[in-house]
Amino acid sequence: MNVSEALASRISCRAFKPDPVDSKTVRAIIDGARFAPSGGNLQPWRLFAVSGTPLTRLFEDIRAKMADTPRGETPEYNVYPPDLKEPYAARRFKCGEDLYASIGIERDDKPGRIRQFRRNFEMFGAPVGLFVYIDRTMGPPQWSDVGMFLQSIMLLAREHGLHTCAQEAWAQWHTTIDDHLKPPAEWMLFCGIALGYMDEDHPINTLRTERASVDEIVTFLG
């Protein structure tokens, strides 16, 4: 698989098979991703690869806490700007509506939408959860470094026949996750990544989001 094929086939997979992923494969993916670009070679990322009993215990803890605090904990950063302007607001809205439509959840089915959203906190059935942290002292340029690290993981996963879903939703449970993973205090949770084999028969994985055309995003000069 070349890079173009990996990019074209990568999706946010939201239904995984329970098949385990060999730890050597997980290590190989991360080993390759560590060569992602990083300004000044700071490499401001930290990663926890979690599976098996530790991951199950985290799921169970969050599930129990949802009964009392369904909205989770206050994130340490805004996943989206508070006043999201156009065209971004429309794109986000359409993405959500298309996602729920793919699995037959109507707009007025609030319980159904909540149940699906909570699947985030089960990694959508993936057997491996990657939790990505960034040093708290870092600024926007280093956040972009982490983004390039994430993309490297996701493309290398495709090379190994795996799929992923990057999930900033985990920021809602950062304190609970920290309690389980015990990261250094100077590291802040950025997101989780579900990693595993895609359930190709699940309708939610038919979703393909639209992208703006080249002419919409580029100004060619010269």
Coordinates of C-alpha atoms in Angstrom, one line a residue:
M1 CA 0.0 0.0 0.0
N2 CA 1.4 3.4 -1.0
V3 CA 0.8 6.7 0.8
S4 CA -2.0 7.7 -1.6
E5 CA -3.8 4.5 -1.0
A6 CA -3.4 4.8 2.7
L7 CA -4.9 8.3 2.7
A8 CA -7.8 7.3 0.4
S9 CA -8.7 4.3 2.5
R10 CA -8.4 5.9 5.9
I11 CA -11.7 6.6 7.6
S12 CA -12.8 7.4 11.1
C13 CA -13.8 3.8 11.9
R14 CA -16.6 3.6 14.4
A15 CA -17.2 -0.2 14.5
F16 CA -14.4 -2.7 15.0
K17 CA -14.1 -6.4 15.2
P18 CA -13.0 -7.9 18.5
D19 CA -10.0 -9.6 16.9
P20 CA -6.8 -8.8 18.9
V21 CA -4.0 -6.8 17.4
D22 CA -0.6 -8.3 18.0
S23 CA 1.6 -6.1 20.3
K24 CA 4.4 -6.3 17.8
T25 CA 2.2 -4.7 15.2
V26 CA 1.3 -1.9 17.6
R27 CA 4.9 -1.3 18.4
A28 CA 5.9 -1.3 14.7
I29 CA 3.2 1.3 13.9
I30 CA 4.5 3.6 16.8
D31 CA 8.1 2.9 15.8
G32 CA 7.4 4.3 12.3
A33 CA 5.3 7.2 13.5
R34 CA 8.0 8.6 15.8
F35 CA 9.7 9.9 12.6
A36 CA 6.8 12.4 12.1
P37 CA 8.0 16.0 11.5
S38 CA 8.7 18.0 14.6
G39 CA 9.9 21.6 14.7
G40 CA 13.3 21.8 16.4
N41 CA 13.0 18.0 16.9
L42 CA 11.1 18.7 20.1
Q43 CA 8.9 15.5 19.7
P44 CA 6.4 16.9 22.3
W45 CA 4.2 13.8 22.3
R46 CA 3.7 11.0 24.8
L47 CA 1.7 7.9 24.1
F48 CA 0.1 5.1 26.1
A49 CA -0.9 2.0 24.3
V50 CA -3.6 0.2 26.3
S51 CA -5.4 -3.1 25.7
G52 CA -6.8 -6.1 27.6
T53 CA -7.7 -5.8 31.3
P54 CA -6.4 -2.2 31.8
L55 CA -8.5 -1.0 28.9
T56 CA -11.6 -2.9 30.1
R57 CA -11.2 -1.4 33.6
L58 CA -11.0 2.1 32.2
F59 CA -14.2 1.5 30.2
E60 CA -16.0 0.2 33.3
D61 CA -14.9 3.1 35.4
I62 CA -16.1 5.7 32.9
R63 CA -19.4 3.8 32.3
A64 CA -20.0 3.9 36.1
K65 CA -19.3 7.6 36.3
M66 CA -21.6 8.5 33.4
A67 CA -24.6 7.7 35.6
D68 CA -23.8 10.7 37.8
T69 CA -21.9 13.0 35.4
P70 CA -23.2 12.2 31.9
R71 CA -21.3 15.1 30.4
G72 CA -18.1 14.0 31.8
E73 CA -15.3 16.2 33.2
T74 CA -14.5 19.7 32.0
P75 CA -12.0 19.4 29.1
E76 CA -8.7 21.2 29.4
Y77 CA -9.1 22.6 26.0
N78 CA -12.0 23.4 23.6
V79 CA -12.5 20.6 21.1
Y80 CA -14.3 23.2 18.9
P81 CA -14.3 27.0 19.1
P82 CA -17.2 28.2 21.3
D83 CA -18.7 30.2 18.4
L84 CA -17.9 28.0 15.4
K85 CA -18.5 30.1 12.2
E86 CA -19.3 29.1 8.7
P87 CA -18.4 27.1 6.7
Y88 CA -17.1 25.1 9.6
A89 CA -20.4 24.9 11.5
A90 CA -22.2 23.6 8.5
R91 CA -19.6 21.0 7.8
R92 CA -19.7 19.8 11.4
F93 CA -23.5 19.6 11.4
K94 CA -23.6 17.6 8.2
C95 CA -20.9 15.2 9.4
G96 CA -23.0 14.5 12.5
E97 CA -26.3 14.1 10.6
D98 CA -24.7 11.8 8.0
L99 CA -23.2 9.7 10.8
Y100 CA -26.5 9.1 12.6
A101 CA -28.3 8.6 9.3
S102 CA -25.9 5.8 8.4
I103 CA -27.2 3.8 11.3
G104 CA -30.8 4.9 11.2
I105 CA -30.9 7.2 14.2
E106 CA -33.4 10.0 13.6
R107 CA -32.7 13.6 14.6
D108 CA -35.3 13.5 17.4
D109 CA -34.0 10.2 18.8
K110 CA -31.9 11.8 21.6
P111 CA -31.5 8.6 23.6
G112 CA -30.2 6.8 20.4
R113 CA -27.7 9.6 19.7
I114 CA -26.5 9.6 23.3
R115 CA -26.0 5.8 23.1
Q116 CA -24.0 6.1 19.9
F117 CA -21.9 9.0 21.3
R118 CA -21.1 6.9 24.4
R119 CA -19.6 4.3 22.1
N120 CA -16.6 6.6 21.9
F121 CA -15.8 5.6 25.4
E122 CA -15.6 1.9 24.5
M123 CA -13.3 2.7 21.6
F124 CA -16.1 1.5 19.3
G125 CA -15.2 -2.0 20.1
A126 CA -11.5 -1.7 19.2
P127 CA -9.1 -3.9 21.1
V128 CA -6.4 -1.3 21.4
G129 CA -6.7 2.3 22.7
L130 CA -3.9 4.8 22.2
F131 CA -3.9 7.8 24.5
V132 CA -1.9 10.7 23.2
Y133 CA -0.5 13.4 25.5
I134 CA 1.3 16.7 24.9
D135 CA 3.6 18.6 27.2
R136 CA 1.5 21.4 28.9
T137 CA 4.2 24.0 28.2
M138 CA 3.9 23.6 24.4
G139 CA 2.1 26.0 22.1
P140 CA 0.2 25.9 18.7
P141 CA 3.3 24.9 16.7
Q142 CA 3.9 21.9 18.9
W143 CA 0.2 20.9 18.8
S144 CA 0.7 20.7 15.0
D145 CA 3.6 18.4 15.6
V146 CA 1.3 16.1 17.6
G147 CA -1.2 16.2 14.7
M148 CA 1.5 15.0 12.3
F149 CA 2.4 12.3 14.7
L150 CA -1.3 11.2 14.8
Q151 CA -1.6 11.1 11.0
S152 CA 1.6 9.0 10.8
I153 CA 0.0 6.5 13.2
M154 CA -3.2 6.4 11.2
L155 CA -1.5 5.9 7.9
L156 CA 0.9 3.3 9.2
A157 CA -2.1 1.5 10.6
R158 CA -3.6 1.2 7.1
E159 CA -0.3 -0.2 5.9
H160 CA -0.8 -3.0 8.5
G161 CA -4.4 -3.6 7.4
L162 CA -5.8 -1.8 10.5
H163 CA -8.2 1.1 10.9
T164 CA -8.3 3.9 13.4
C165 CA -10.5 6.6 14.8
A166 CA -9.0 9.7 16.4
Q167 CA -11.2 10.7 19.3
E168 CA -10.9 14.1 21.0
A169 CA -14.0 13.1 22.9
W170 CA -11.7 11.4 25.5
A171 CA -10.8 14.9 26.7
Q172 CA -14.2 14.8 28.6
W173 CA -12.7 12.1 30.9
H174 CA -9.1 13.3 31.2
T175 CA -9.0 13.1 35.0
T176 CA -10.3 9.6 35.1
I177 CA -7.9 8.5 32.3
D178 CA -5.0 10.1 34.2
D179 CA -6.0 8.2 37.3
H180 CA -5.6 5.0 35.3
L181 CA -2.5 5.7 33.3
K182 CA -0.6 7.8 35.8
P183 CA 1.1 10.2 33.3
P184 CA 3.6 12.8 34.6
A185 CA 1.8 15.9 35.8
E186 CA 3.3 18.1 33.0
W187 CA 1.6 16.0 30.3
M188 CA -2.0 16.8 29.2
L189 CA -4.3 14.4 27.4
F190 CA -5.0 15.4 23.8
C191 CA -7.0 12.5 22.4
G192 CA -7.5 8.8 22.1
I193 CA -7.1 6.7 19.0
A194 CA -9.1 3.5 18.6
L195 CA -7.0 0.9 16.8
G196 CA -8.1 -2.5 15.4
Y197 CA -9.7 -4.3 12.5
M198 CA -12.7 -2.7 10.9
D199 CA -16.1 -4.3 11.0
E200 CA -16.8 -4.0 7.3
D201 CA -20.3 -5.2 7.6
H202 CA -21.4 -2.4 10.0
P203 CA -23.3 0.4 8.2
I204 CA -21.6 3.1 10.2
N205 CA -18.4 2.4 8.4
T206 CA -20.0 3.3 5.0
L207 CA -19.8 7.0 6.0
R208 CA -17.5 9.0 3.9
T209 CA -17.3 12.7 4.7
E210 CA -17.0 15.3 1.9
R211 CA -13.9 17.4 1.3
A212 CA -13.6 20.8 -0.2
S213 CA -12.1 20.8 -3.8
V214 CA -8.6 21.9 -4.5
D215 CA -9.9 25.1 -6.0
E216 CA -11.7 25.9 -2.8
I217 CA -8.7 25.6 -0.6
V218 CA -5.7 26.7 -2.7
T219 CA -4.7 29.9 -4.4
F220 CA -2.1 29.2 -7.1
L221 CA 0.3 32.0 -7.8
G222 CA 3.0 32.0 -10.5

